[in-house]
mmCIF file of C-alpha atoms in Angstrom:
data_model
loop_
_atom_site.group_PDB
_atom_site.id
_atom_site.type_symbol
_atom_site.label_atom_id
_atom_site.label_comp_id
_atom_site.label_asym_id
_atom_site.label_seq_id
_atom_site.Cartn_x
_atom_site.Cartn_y
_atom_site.Cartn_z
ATOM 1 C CA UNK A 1 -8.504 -31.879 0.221
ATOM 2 C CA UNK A 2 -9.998 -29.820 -2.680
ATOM 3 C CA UNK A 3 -11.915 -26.807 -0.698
ATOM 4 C CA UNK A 4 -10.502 -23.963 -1.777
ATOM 5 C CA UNK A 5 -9.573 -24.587 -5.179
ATOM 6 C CA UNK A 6 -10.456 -22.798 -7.947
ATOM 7 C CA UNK A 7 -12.635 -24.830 -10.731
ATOM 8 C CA UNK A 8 -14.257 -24.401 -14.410
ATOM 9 C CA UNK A 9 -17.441 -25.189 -14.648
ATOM 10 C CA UNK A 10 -20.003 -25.622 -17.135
ATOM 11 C CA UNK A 11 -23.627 -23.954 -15.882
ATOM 12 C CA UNK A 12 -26.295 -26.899 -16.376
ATOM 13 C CA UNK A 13 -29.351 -25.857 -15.008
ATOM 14 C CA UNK A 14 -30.231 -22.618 -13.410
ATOM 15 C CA UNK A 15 -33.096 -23.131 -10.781
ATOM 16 C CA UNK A 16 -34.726 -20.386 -8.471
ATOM 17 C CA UNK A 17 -32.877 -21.370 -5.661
ATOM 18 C CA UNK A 18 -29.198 -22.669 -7.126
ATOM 19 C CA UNK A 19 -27.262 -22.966 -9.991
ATOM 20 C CA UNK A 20 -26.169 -27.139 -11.172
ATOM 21 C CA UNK A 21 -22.849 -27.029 -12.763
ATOM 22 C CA UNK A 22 -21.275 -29.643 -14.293
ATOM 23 C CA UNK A 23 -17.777 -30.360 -11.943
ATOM 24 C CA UNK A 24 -15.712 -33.527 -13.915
ATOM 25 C CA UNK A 25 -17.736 -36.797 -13.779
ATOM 26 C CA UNK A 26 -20.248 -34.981 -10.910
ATOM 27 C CA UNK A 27 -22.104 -31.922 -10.332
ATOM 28 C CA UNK A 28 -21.437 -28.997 -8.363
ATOM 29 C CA UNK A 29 -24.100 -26.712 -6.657
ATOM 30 C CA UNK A 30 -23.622 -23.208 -6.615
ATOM 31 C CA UNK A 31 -26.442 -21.956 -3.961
ATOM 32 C CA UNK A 32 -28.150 -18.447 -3.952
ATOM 33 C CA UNK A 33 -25.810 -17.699 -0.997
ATOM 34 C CA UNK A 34 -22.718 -18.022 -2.824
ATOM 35 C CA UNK A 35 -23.984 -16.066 -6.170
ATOM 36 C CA UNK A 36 -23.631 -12.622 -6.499
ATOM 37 C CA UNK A 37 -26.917 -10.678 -7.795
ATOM 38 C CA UNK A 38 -25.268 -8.536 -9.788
ATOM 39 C CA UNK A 39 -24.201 -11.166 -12.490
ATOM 40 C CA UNK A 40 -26.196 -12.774 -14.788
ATOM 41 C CA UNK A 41 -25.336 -16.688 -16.421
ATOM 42 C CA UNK A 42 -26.666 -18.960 -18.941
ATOM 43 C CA UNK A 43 -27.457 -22.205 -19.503
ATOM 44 C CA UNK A 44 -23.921 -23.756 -21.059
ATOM 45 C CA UNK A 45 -21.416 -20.662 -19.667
ATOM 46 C CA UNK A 46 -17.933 -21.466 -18.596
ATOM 47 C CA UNK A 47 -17.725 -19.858 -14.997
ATOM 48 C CA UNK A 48 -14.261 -20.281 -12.439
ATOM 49 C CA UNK A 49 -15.981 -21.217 -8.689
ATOM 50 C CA UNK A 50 -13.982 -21.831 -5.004
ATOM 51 C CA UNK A 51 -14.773 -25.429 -4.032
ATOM 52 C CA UNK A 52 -16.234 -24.477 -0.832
ATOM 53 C CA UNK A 53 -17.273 -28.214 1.152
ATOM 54 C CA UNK A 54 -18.650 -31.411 0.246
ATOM 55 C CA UNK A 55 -21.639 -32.195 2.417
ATOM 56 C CA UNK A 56 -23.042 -35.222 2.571
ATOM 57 C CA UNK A 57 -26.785 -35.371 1.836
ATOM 58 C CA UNK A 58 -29.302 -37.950 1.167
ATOM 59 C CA UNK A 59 -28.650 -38.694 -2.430
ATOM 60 C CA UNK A 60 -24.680 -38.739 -2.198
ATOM 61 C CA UNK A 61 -22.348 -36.260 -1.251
ATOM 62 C CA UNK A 62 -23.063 -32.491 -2.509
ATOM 63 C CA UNK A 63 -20.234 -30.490 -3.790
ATOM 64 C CA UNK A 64 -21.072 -26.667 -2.770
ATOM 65 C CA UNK A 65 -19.434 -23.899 -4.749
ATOM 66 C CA UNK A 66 -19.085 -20.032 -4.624
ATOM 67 C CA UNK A 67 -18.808 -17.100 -7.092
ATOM 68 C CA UNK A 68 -18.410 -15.000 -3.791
ATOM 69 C CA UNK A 69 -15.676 -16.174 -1.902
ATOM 70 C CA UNK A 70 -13.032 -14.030 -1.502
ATOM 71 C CA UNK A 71 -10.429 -17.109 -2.491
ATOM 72 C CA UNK A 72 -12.001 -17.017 -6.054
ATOM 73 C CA UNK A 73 -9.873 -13.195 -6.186
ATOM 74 C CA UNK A 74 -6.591 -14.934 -4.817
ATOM 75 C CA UNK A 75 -6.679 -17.645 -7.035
ATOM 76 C CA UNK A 76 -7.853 -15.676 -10.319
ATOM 77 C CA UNK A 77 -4.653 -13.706 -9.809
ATOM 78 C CA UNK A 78 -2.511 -16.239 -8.970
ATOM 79 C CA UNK A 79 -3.603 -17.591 -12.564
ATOM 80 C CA UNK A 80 -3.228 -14.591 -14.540
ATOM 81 C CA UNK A 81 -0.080 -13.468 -12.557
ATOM 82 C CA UNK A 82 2.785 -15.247 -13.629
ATOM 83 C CA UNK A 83 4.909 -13.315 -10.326
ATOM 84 C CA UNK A 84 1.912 -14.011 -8.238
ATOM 85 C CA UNK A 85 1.889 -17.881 -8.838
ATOM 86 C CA UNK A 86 5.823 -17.514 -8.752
ATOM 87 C CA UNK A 87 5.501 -16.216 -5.255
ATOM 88 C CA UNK A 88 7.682 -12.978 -6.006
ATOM 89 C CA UNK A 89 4.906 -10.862 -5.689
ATOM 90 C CA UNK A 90 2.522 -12.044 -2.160
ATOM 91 C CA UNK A 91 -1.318 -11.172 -2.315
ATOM 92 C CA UNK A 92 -1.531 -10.282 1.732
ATOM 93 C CA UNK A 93 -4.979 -9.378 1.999
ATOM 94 C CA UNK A 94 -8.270 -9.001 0.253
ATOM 95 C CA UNK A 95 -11.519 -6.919 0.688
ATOM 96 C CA UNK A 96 -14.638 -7.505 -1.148
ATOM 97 C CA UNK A 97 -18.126 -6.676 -2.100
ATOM 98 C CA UNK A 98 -18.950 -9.218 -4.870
ATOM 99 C CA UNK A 99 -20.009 -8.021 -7.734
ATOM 100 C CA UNK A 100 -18.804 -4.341 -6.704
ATOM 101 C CA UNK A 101 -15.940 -4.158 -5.831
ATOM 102 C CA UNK A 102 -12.840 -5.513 -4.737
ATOM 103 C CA UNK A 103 -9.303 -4.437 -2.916
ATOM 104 C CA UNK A 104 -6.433 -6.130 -3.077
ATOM 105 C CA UNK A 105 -3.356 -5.251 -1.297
ATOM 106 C CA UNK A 106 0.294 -6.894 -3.127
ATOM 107 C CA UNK A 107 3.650 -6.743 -2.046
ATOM 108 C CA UNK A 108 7.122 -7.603 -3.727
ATOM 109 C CA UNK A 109 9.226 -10.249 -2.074
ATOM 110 C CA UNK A 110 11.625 -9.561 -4.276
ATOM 111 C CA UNK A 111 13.650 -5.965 -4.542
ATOM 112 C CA UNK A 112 13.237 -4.271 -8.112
ATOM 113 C CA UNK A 113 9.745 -5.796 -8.555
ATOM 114 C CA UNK A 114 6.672 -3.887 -9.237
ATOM 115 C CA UNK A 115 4.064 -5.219 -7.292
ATOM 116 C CA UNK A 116 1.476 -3.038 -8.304
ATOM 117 C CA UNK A 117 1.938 -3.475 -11.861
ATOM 118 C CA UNK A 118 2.935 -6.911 -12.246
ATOM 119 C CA UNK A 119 -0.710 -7.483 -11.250
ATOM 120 C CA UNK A 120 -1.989 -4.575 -13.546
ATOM 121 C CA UNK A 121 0.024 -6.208 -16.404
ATOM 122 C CA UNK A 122 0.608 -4.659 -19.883
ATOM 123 C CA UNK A 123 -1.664 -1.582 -20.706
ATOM 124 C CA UNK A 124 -4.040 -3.511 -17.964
ATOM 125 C CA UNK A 125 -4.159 -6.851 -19.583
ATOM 126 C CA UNK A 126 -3.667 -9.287 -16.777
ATOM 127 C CA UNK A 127 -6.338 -7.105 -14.084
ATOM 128 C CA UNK A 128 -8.980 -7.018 -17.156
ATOM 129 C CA UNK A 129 -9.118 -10.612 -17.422
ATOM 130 C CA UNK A 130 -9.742 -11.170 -13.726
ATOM 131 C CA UNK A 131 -12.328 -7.945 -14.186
ATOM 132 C CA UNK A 132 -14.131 -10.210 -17.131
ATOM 133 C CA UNK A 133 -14.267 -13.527 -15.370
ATOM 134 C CA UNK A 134 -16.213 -11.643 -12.297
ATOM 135 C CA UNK A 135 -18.286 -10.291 -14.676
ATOM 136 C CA UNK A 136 -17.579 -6.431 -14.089
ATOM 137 C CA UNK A 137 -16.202 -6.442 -10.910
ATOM 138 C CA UNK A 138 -14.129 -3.251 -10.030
ATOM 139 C CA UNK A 139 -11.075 -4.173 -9.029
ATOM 140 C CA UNK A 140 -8.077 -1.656 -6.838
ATOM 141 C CA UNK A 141 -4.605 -3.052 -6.763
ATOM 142 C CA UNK A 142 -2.949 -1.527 -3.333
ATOM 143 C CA UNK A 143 0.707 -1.555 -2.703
ATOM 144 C CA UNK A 144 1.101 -2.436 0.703
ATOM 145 C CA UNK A 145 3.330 -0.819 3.298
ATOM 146 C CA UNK A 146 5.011 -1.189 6.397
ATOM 147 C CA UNK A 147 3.785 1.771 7.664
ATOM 148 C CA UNK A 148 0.229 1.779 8.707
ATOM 149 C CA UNK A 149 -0.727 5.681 7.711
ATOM 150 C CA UNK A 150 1.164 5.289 3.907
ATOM 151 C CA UNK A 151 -0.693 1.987 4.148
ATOM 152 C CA UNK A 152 -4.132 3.545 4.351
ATOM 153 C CA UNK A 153 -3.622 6.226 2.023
ATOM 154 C CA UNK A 154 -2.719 3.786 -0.268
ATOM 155 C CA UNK A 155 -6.143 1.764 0.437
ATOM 156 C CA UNK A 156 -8.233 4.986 -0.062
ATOM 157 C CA UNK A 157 -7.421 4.946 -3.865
ATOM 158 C CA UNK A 158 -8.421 6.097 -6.231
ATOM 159 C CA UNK A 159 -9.132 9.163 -4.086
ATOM 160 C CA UNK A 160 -5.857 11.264 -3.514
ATOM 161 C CA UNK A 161 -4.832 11.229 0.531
ATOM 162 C CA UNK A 162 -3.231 14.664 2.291
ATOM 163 C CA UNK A 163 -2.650 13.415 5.411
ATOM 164 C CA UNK A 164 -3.520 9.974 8.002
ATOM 165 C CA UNK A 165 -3.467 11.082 11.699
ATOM 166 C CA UNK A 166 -3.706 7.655 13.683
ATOM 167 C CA UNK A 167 -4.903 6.700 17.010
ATOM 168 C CA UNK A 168 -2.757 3.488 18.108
ATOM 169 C CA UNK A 169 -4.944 2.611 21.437
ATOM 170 C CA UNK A 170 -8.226 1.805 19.225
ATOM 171 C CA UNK A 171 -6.487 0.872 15.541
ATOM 172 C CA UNK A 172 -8.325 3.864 14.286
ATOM 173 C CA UNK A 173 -7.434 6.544 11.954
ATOM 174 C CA UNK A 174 -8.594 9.670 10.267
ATOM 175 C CA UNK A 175 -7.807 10.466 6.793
ATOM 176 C CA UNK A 176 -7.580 13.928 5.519
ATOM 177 C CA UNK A 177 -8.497 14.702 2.167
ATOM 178 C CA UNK A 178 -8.774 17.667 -0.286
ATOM 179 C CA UNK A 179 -12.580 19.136 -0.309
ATOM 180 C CA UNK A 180 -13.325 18.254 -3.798
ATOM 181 C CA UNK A 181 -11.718 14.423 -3.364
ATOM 182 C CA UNK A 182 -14.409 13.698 -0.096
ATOM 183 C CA UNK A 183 -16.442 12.212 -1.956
ATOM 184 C CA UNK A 184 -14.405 9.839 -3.873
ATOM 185 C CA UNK A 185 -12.189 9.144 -0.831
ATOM 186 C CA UNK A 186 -15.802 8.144 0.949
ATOM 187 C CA UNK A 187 -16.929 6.527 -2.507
ATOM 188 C CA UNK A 188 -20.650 5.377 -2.960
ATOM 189 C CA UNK A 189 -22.750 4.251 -0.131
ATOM 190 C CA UNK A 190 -19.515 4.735 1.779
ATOM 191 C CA UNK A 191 -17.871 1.974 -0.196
ATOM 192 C CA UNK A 192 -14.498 3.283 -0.844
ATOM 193 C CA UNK A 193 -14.222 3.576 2.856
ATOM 194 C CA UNK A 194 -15.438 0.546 3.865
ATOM 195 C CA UNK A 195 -13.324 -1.653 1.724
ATOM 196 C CA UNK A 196 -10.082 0.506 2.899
ATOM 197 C CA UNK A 197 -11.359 -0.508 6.491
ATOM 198 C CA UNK A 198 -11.377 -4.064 5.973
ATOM 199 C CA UNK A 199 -8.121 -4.320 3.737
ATOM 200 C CA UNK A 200 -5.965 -2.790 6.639
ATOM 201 C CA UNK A 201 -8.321 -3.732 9.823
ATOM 202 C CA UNK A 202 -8.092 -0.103 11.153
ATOM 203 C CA UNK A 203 -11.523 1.843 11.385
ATOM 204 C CA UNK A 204 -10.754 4.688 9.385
ATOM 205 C CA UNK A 205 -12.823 8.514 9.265
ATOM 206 C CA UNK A 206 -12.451 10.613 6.348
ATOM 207 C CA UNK A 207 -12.549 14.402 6.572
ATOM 208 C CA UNK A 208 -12.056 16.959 4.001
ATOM 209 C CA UNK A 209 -9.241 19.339 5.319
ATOM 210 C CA UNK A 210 -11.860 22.468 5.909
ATOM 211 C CA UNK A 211 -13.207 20.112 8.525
ATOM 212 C CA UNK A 212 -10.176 19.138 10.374
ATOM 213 C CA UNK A 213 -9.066 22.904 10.255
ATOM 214 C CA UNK A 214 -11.981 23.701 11.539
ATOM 215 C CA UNK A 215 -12.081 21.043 14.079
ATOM 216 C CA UNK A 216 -8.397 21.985 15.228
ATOM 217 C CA UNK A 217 -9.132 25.474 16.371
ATOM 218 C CA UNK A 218 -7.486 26.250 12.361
ATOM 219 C CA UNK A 219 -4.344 24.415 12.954
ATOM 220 C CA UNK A 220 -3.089 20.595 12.230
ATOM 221 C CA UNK A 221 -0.571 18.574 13.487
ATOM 222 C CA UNK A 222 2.212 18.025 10.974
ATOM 223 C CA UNK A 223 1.349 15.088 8.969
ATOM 224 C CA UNK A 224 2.736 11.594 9.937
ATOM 225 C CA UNK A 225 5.005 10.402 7.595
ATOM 226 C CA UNK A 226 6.814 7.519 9.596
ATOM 227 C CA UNK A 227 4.517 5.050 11.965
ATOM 228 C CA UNK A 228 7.559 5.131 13.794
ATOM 229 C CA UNK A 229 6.470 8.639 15.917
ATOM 230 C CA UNK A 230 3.529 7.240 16.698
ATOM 231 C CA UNK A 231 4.273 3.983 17.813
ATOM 232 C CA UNK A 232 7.674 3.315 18.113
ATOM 233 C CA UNK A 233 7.392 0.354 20.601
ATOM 234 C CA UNK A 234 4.730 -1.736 17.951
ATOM 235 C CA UNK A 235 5.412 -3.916 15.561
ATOM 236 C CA UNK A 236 3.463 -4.979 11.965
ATOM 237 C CA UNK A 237 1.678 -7.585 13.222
ATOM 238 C CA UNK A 238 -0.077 -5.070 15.972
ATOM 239 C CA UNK A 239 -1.772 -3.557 12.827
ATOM 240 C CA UNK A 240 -3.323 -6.732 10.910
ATOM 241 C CA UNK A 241 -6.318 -6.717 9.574
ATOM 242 C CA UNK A 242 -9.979 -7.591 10.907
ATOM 243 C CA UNK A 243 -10.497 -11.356 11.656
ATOM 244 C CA UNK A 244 -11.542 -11.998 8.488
ATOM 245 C CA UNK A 245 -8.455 -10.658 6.823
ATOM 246 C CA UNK A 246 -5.396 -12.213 6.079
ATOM 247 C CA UNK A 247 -2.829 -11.393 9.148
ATOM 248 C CA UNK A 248 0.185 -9.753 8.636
ATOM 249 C CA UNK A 249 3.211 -10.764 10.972
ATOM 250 C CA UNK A 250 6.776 -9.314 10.844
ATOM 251 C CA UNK A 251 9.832 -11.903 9.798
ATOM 252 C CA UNK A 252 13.780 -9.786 9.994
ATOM 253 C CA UNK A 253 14.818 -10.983 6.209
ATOM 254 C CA UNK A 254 18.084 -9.614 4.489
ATOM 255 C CA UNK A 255 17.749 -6.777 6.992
ATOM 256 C CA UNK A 256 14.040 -5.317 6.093
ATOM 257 C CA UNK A 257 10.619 -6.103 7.047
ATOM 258 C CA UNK A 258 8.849 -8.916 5.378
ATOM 259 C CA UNK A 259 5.510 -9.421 6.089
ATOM 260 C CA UNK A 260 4.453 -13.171 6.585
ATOM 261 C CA UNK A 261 0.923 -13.976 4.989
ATOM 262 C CA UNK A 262 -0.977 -17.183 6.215
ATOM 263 C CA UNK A 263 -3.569 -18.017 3.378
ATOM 264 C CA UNK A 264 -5.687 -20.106 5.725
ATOM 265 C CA UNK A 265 -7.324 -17.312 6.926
ATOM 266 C CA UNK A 266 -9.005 -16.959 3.259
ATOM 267 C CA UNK A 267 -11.177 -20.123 4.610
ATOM 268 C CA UNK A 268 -12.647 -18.211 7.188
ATOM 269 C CA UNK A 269 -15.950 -16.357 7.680
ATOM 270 C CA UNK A 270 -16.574 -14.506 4.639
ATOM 271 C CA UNK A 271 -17.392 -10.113 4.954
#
């Protein structure tokens, strides 16, 4: 009934293949699987893991923990959040690269709230903490939107987004950016772009705007600015993210959209 908590540890023994961690009165396991390469620990370090399962093996039952999981995110912010933990402010989906990178979309149940930068916090406070515990790890806050183009331009941060034309039939998407922002929109190794992907679970191309002109016979399509002319007859939920991601459903709440977020879906297969 513990999986997917969050725990502090204390690192015992580091061994080639896994890391022993003292959990309460037992030990934890933390296997190469679940570590990310790109941190480094020491004997005696205080760490926060994701209780993953408890397998039984031949000398008892073995306690496996994670420093990748992308629960270890959620519940890192739903420490250092006070509106996160309060449930004003709903963490409705996650896309990671340990060790990387990490985006997070938010969204404000409440009117007048600041999603965004309740989880920023005071000149950055509350997202450098998180940042320190995962030892680095970059970390975009996305506001998330009803609206599936403003939603992707949002997810392409920190790049800065002209225009989203959309394809409904396939979930896919092409984002049109200013020449000299390509390559930040695109972002190492394609990493910008891949993380945007998974946060919104549409497959999304990104093209500087001489390259659409070009492509368009030197004309464009006037830029979408409401979902609504594209697919009128959809609803939120037809735009959740890849299996992986948490799904977004639509609930009719004091006369606006509120999207409904099912955290079991942070127990699933990991990206």
């Amino acid at each position: 009934d513990k999986e997917g908590q969050m725990f502090s540890v204390t690192i015992q023994r580091i061994e080639p293949r896994q890391i022993v961690v003292e959990l309460g009165r037992t030990e934890g396991i933390i296997p190469l699987t679940e570590q990310s390469q790109a941190e480094r620990f020491r004997v005696g370090q205080r760490i926060k893991v994701i209780l993953q399962s408890v397998m039984t093996a031949i000398k008892g039952p073995e306690v496996i923990l994670s420093r990748i999981d992308k629960l270890l995110v959620q519940r890192l912010f739903e420490t250092e959040v006070p509106e996160v933990q309060a449930g004003s402010v709903e963490i409705l989906s996650i896309s990671r690269e340990p060790g990387s990178r990490s985006k997070v979309a938010v969204w404000a149940k409440q009117e007048g709230i600041d999603a965004v930068g309740s989880c920023v916090g005071l000149r950055g406070i509350r997202i450098q903490n998180i940042v320190n515990e995962l030892q680095g790890e970059k970390i975009d806050v996305i506001g998330w939107d009803s609206d599936p183009a403003k939603y992707i331009s949002n997810a392409l941060s920190p790049s800065d987004v002209g225009r989203v034309e959309m394809n409904q039939d396939d979930l896919s998407a092409t984002a049109i950016v200013p020449q000299k922002q390509l390559s930040l929109a695109i972002g190492k190794d394609g990493q910008n772009a891949r993380l945007a992907a998974r946060l919104t679970g549409w497959k999304i191309d990104i093209k500087s705007h001489e390259e659409a002109m070009e492509e368009a016979g030197g004309e464009l399509p006037e830029l979408i600015k409401n979902v609504s002319q594209v697919v009128e007859e959809s609803t939120a939920s037809s735009v959740g993210p890849i299996k992986q991601e948490p799904d977004e459903q639509v609930d009719k709440e004091a006369g606006h959209e509120k999207p409904v977020f099912d955290k079991s879906v942070f127990e699933a297969e990991k990206a």
